[in-house]
Short mmCIF file of C-alpha atoms in Angstrom, two decimals:
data_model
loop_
_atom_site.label_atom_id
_atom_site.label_comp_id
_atom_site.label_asym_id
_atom_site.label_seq_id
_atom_site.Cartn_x
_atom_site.Cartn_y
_atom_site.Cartn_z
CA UNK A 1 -71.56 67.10 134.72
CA UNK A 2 -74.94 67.05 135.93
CA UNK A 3 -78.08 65.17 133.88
CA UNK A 4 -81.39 66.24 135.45
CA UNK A 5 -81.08 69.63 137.55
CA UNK A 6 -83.90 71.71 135.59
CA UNK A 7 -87.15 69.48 135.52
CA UNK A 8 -88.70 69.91 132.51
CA UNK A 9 -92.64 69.81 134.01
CA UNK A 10 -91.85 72.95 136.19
CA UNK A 11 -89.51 74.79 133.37
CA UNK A 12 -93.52 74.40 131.10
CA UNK A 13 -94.94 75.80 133.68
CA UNK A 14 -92.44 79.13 133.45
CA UNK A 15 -92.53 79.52 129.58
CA UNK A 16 -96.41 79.08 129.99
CA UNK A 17 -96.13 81.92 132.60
CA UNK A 18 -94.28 84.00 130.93
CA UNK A 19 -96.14 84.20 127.68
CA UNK A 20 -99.12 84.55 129.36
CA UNK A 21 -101.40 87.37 128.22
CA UNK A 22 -105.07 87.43 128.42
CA UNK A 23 -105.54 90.15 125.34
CA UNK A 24 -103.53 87.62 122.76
CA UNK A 25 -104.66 84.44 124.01
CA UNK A 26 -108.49 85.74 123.41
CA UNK A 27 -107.57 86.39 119.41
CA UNK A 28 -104.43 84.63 118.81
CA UNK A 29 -103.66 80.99 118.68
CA UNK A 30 -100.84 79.78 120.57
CA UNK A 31 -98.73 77.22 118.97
CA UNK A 32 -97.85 73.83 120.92
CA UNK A 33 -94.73 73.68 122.74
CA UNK A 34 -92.57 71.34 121.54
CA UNK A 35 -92.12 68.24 123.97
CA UNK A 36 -89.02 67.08 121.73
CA UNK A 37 -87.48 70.53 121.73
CA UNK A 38 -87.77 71.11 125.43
CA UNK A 39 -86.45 67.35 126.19
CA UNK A 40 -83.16 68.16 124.17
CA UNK A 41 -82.97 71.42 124.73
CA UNK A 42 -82.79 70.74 129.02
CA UNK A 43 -80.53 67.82 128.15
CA UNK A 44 -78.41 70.25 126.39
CA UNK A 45 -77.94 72.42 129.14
CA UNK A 46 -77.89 69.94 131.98
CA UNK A 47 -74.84 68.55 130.22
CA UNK A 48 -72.74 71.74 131.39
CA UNK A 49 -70.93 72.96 134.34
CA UNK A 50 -73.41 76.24 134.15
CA UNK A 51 -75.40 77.81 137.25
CA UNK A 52 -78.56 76.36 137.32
CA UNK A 53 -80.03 80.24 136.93
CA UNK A 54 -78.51 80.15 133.99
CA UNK A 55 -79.38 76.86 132.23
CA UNK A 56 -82.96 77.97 133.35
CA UNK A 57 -82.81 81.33 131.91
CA UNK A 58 -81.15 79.95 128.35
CA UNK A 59 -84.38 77.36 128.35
CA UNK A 60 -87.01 79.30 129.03
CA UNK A 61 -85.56 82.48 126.57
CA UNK A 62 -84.57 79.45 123.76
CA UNK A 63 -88.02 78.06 123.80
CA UNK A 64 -89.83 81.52 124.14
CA UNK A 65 -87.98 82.16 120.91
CA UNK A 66 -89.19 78.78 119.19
CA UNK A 67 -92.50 80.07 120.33
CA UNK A 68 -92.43 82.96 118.83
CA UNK A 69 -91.09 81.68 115.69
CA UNK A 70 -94.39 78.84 115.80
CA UNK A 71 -96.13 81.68 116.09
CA UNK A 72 -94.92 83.47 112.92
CA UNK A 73 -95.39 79.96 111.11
CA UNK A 74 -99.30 80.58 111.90
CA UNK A 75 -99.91 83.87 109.96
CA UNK A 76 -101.51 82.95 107.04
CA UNK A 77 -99.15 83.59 103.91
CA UNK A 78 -102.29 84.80 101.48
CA UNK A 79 -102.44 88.73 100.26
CA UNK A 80 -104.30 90.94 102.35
CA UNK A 81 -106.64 91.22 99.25
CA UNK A 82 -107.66 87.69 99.76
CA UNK A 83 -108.54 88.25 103.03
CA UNK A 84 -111.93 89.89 105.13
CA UNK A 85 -111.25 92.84 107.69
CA UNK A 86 -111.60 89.85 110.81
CA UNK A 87 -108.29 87.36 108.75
CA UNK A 88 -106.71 90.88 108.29
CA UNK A 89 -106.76 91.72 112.27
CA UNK A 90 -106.42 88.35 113.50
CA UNK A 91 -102.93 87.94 110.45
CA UNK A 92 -102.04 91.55 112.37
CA UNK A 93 -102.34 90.32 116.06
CA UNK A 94 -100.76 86.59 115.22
CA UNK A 95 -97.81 88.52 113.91
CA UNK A 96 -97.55 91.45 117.20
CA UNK A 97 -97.88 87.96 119.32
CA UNK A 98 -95.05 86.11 117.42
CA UNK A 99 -93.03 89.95 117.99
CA UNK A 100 -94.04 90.09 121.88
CA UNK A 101 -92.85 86.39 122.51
CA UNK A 102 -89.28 87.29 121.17
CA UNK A 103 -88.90 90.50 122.85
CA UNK A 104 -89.39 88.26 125.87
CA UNK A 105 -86.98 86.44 125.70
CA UNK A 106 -84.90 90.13 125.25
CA UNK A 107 -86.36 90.81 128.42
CA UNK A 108 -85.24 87.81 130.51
CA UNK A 109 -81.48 87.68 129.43
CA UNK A 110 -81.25 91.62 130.04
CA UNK A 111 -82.14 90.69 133.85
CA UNK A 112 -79.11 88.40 134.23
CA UNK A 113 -76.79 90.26 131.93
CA UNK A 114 -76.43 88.06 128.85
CA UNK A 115 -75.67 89.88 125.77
CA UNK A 116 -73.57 87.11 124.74
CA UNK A 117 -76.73 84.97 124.71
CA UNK A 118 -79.05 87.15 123.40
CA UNK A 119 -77.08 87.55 120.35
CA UNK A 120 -76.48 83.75 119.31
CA UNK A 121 -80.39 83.99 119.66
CA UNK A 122 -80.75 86.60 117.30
CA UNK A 123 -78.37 84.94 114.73
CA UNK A 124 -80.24 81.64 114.77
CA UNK A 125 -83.16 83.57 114.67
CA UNK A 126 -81.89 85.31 111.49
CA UNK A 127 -80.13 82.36 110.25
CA UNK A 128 -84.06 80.95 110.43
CA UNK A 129 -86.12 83.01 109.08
CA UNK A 130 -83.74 83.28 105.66
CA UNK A 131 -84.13 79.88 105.55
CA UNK A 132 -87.58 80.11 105.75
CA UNK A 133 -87.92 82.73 102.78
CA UNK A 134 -86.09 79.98 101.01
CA UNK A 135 -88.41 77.38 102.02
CA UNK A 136 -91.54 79.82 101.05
CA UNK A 137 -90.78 81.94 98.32
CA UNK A 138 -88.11 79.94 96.70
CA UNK A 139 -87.74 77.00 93.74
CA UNK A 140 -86.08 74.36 94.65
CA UNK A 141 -84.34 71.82 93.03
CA UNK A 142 -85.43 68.35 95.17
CA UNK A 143 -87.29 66.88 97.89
CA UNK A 144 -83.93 66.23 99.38
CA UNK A 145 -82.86 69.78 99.04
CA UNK A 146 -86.46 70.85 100.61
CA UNK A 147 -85.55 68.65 103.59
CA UNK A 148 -82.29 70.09 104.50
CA UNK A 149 -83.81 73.47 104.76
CA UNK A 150 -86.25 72.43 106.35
CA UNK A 151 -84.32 70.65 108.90
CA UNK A 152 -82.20 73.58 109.38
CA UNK A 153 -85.31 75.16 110.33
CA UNK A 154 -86.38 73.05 112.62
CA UNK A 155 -83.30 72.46 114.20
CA UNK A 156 -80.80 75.92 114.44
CA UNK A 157 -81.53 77.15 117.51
CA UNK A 158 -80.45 74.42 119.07
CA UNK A 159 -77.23 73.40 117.48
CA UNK A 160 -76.79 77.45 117.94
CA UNK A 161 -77.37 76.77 121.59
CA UNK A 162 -75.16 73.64 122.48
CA UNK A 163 -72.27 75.17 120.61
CA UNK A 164 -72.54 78.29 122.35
CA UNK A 165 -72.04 76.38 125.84
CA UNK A 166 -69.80 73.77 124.89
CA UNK A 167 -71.58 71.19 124.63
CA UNK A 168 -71.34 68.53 122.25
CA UNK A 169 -71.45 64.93 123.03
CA UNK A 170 -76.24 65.39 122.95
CA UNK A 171 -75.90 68.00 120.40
CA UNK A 172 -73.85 65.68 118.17
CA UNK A 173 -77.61 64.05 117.74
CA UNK A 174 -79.59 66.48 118.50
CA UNK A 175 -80.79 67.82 114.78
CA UNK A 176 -80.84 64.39 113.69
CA UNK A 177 -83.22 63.63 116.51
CA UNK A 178 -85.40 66.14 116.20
CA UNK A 179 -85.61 66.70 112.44
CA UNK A 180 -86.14 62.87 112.37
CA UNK A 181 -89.33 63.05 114.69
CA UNK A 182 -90.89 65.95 113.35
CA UNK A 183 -90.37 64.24 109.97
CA UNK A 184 -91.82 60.60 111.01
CA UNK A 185 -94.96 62.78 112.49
CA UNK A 186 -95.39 64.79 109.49
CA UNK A 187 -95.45 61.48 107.17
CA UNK A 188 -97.89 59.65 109.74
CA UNK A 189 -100.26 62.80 109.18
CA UNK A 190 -99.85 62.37 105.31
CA UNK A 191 -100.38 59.01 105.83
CA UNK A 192 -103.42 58.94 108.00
CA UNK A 193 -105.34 61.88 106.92
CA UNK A 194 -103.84 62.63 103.58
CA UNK A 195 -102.53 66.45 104.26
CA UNK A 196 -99.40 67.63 106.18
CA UNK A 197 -97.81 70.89 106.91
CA UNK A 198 -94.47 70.63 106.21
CA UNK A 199 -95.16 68.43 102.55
CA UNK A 200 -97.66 70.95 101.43
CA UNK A 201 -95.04 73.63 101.32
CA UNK A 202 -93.26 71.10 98.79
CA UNK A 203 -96.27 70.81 96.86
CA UNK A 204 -96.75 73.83 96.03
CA UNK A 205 -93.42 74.25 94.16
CA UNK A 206 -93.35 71.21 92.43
CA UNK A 207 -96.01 68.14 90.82
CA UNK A 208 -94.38 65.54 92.95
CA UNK A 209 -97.45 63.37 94.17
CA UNK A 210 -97.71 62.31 97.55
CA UNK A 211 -96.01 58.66 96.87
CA UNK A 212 -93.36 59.68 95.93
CA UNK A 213 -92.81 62.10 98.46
CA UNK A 214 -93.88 59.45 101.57
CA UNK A 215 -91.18 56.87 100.03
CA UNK A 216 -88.03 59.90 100.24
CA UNK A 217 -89.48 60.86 103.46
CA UNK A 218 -88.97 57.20 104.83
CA UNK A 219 -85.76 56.79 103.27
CA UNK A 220 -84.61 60.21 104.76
CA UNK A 221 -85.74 58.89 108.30
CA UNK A 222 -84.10 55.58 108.18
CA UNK A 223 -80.44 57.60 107.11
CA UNK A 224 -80.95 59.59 110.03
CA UNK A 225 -82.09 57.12 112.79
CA UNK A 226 -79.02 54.83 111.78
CA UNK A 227 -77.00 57.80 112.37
CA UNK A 228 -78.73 58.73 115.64
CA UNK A 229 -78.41 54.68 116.92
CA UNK A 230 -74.91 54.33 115.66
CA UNK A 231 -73.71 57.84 117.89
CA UNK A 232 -75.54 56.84 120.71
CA UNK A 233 -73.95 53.49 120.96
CA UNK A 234 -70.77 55.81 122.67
CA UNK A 235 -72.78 57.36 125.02
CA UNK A 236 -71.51 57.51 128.44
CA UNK A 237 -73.08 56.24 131.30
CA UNK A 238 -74.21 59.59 133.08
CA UNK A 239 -76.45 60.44 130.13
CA UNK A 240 -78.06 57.08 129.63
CA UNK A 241 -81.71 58.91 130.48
CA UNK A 242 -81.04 60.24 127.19
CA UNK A 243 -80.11 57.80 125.53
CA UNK A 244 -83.03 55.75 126.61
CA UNK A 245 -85.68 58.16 126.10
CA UNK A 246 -84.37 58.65 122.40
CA UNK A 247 -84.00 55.36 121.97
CA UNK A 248 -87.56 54.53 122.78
CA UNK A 249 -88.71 57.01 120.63
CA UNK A 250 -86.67 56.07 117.48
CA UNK A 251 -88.52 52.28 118.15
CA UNK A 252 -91.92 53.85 117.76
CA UNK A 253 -91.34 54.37 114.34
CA UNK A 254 -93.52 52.29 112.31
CA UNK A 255 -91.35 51.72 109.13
CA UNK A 256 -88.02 52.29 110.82
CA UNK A 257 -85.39 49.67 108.95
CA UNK A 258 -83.55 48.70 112.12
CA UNK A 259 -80.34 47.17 110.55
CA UNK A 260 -77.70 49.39 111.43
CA UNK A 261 -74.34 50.03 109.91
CA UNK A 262 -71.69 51.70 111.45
CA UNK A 263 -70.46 54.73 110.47
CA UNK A 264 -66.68 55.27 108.70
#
């Protein structure tokens, strides 16, 4: 197996070339790319006997995806009513951009074949946005119920991905991971400037104050990042990059409770 084949400052530079498109990027925002998702996501695939033309074309098409998707997350969800002619056109283009990042990724499997991959893209992508109109336009019962939505959200395409390929020793940690950081940032915004993204979506179902939802937040991390230690504790030795950079990550976490019990 190889560990570090696709370097992950060059494969930026490709998605960043590939979405590039001087007409959107004048009116449209352009999400972040995910750091975290990339990392595991090039892991992943490095973890596999596949031709590096491959891994490289499943990266770039899974994160051009995400992208798109990060897009979709930006469109305001208001009526048009609400909204003046310039939110209208600027809700419009946000959504054609989200639309012209996905076909993309269409686009670049076609070239090398892959209709096998292009439709476990399409299923997470399905899988996602359903979750999503649960997440929205949904009651639901708890915070904890919100959160495994939401972590199915955040983390489908990639569990979608590894399985697809056969791989399953990173991806046995991979939503874990990456739910678990996205949640530690998201309570570290609450924390520090009183608003986050992800919590607001709870608030507006329910009268839970922000307390309360901070202290099942933490709680929710520390389950996971137990999980995430224990499983990387039988790592073997040719993915120890990975384990190290997750591990250093989990011990940024300012309220982590680092006791760990193992699993059984």
């Amino acid at each position: 197996m190889q560990t570090s084949s696709m370097d992950t400052g060059n494969l930026k530079t490709l998605i960043k070339e590939k979405m590039h498109n001087s007409y959107l990027e004048k009116y449209v925002k352009t999400p972040v790319l995910s750091e975290d998702k990339l990392f595991m996501l090039v892991s992943i695939l490095n973890n596999t006997d596949l031709p590096d033309y491959k891994k490289e074309s499943y990266i770039i098409s899974t994160m051009l995806v995400q992208m798109a998707l990060d897009t979709h997350d930006l469109v305001p969800k208001t009526n048009d009513s609400e909204q003046s002619n310039t939110d209208k056109v600027t809700k419009q283009l946000s959504v054609l951009a989200g639309d012209y990042y996905s076909g993309l990724y269409y686009l670049l499997l076609s070239e090398i074949e892959d209709v096998e991959m292009v439709h476990i893209l399409a299923t997470a992508i399905k899988e996602i946005n359903e979750y999503k109109m649960q997440l929205y336009y949904r009651e639901i019962e708890s915070f904890d119920t919100f959160l495994i939505i939401a972590k199915k959200i955040e983390t489908l395409l990639y569990t979608h991905v590894a399985e697809f390929v056969g791989e399953t020793t990173i991806s046995g940690i991979a939503a874990e991971w990456l739910f678990t950081r996205k949640l530690n940032n998201e309570t570290q915004h609450m924390l520090h400037t009183g608003t986050s993204t992800m919590f607001s979506i709870w608030h507006k179902q329910t009268s839970s104050n922000d307390a309360i939802t901070i202290r099942v937040a933490k709680n929710h991390i520390n389950k996971e990042t137990v999980t995430v230690r224990n499983r990387l504790a039988h790592f073997p030795n040719h993915l120890k990059v990975v384990k190290t950079h997750v591990l250093e990550t989990l011990n940024e976490f300012p309220f982590e409770n680092r006791t760990i019990v193992e699993e059984g």
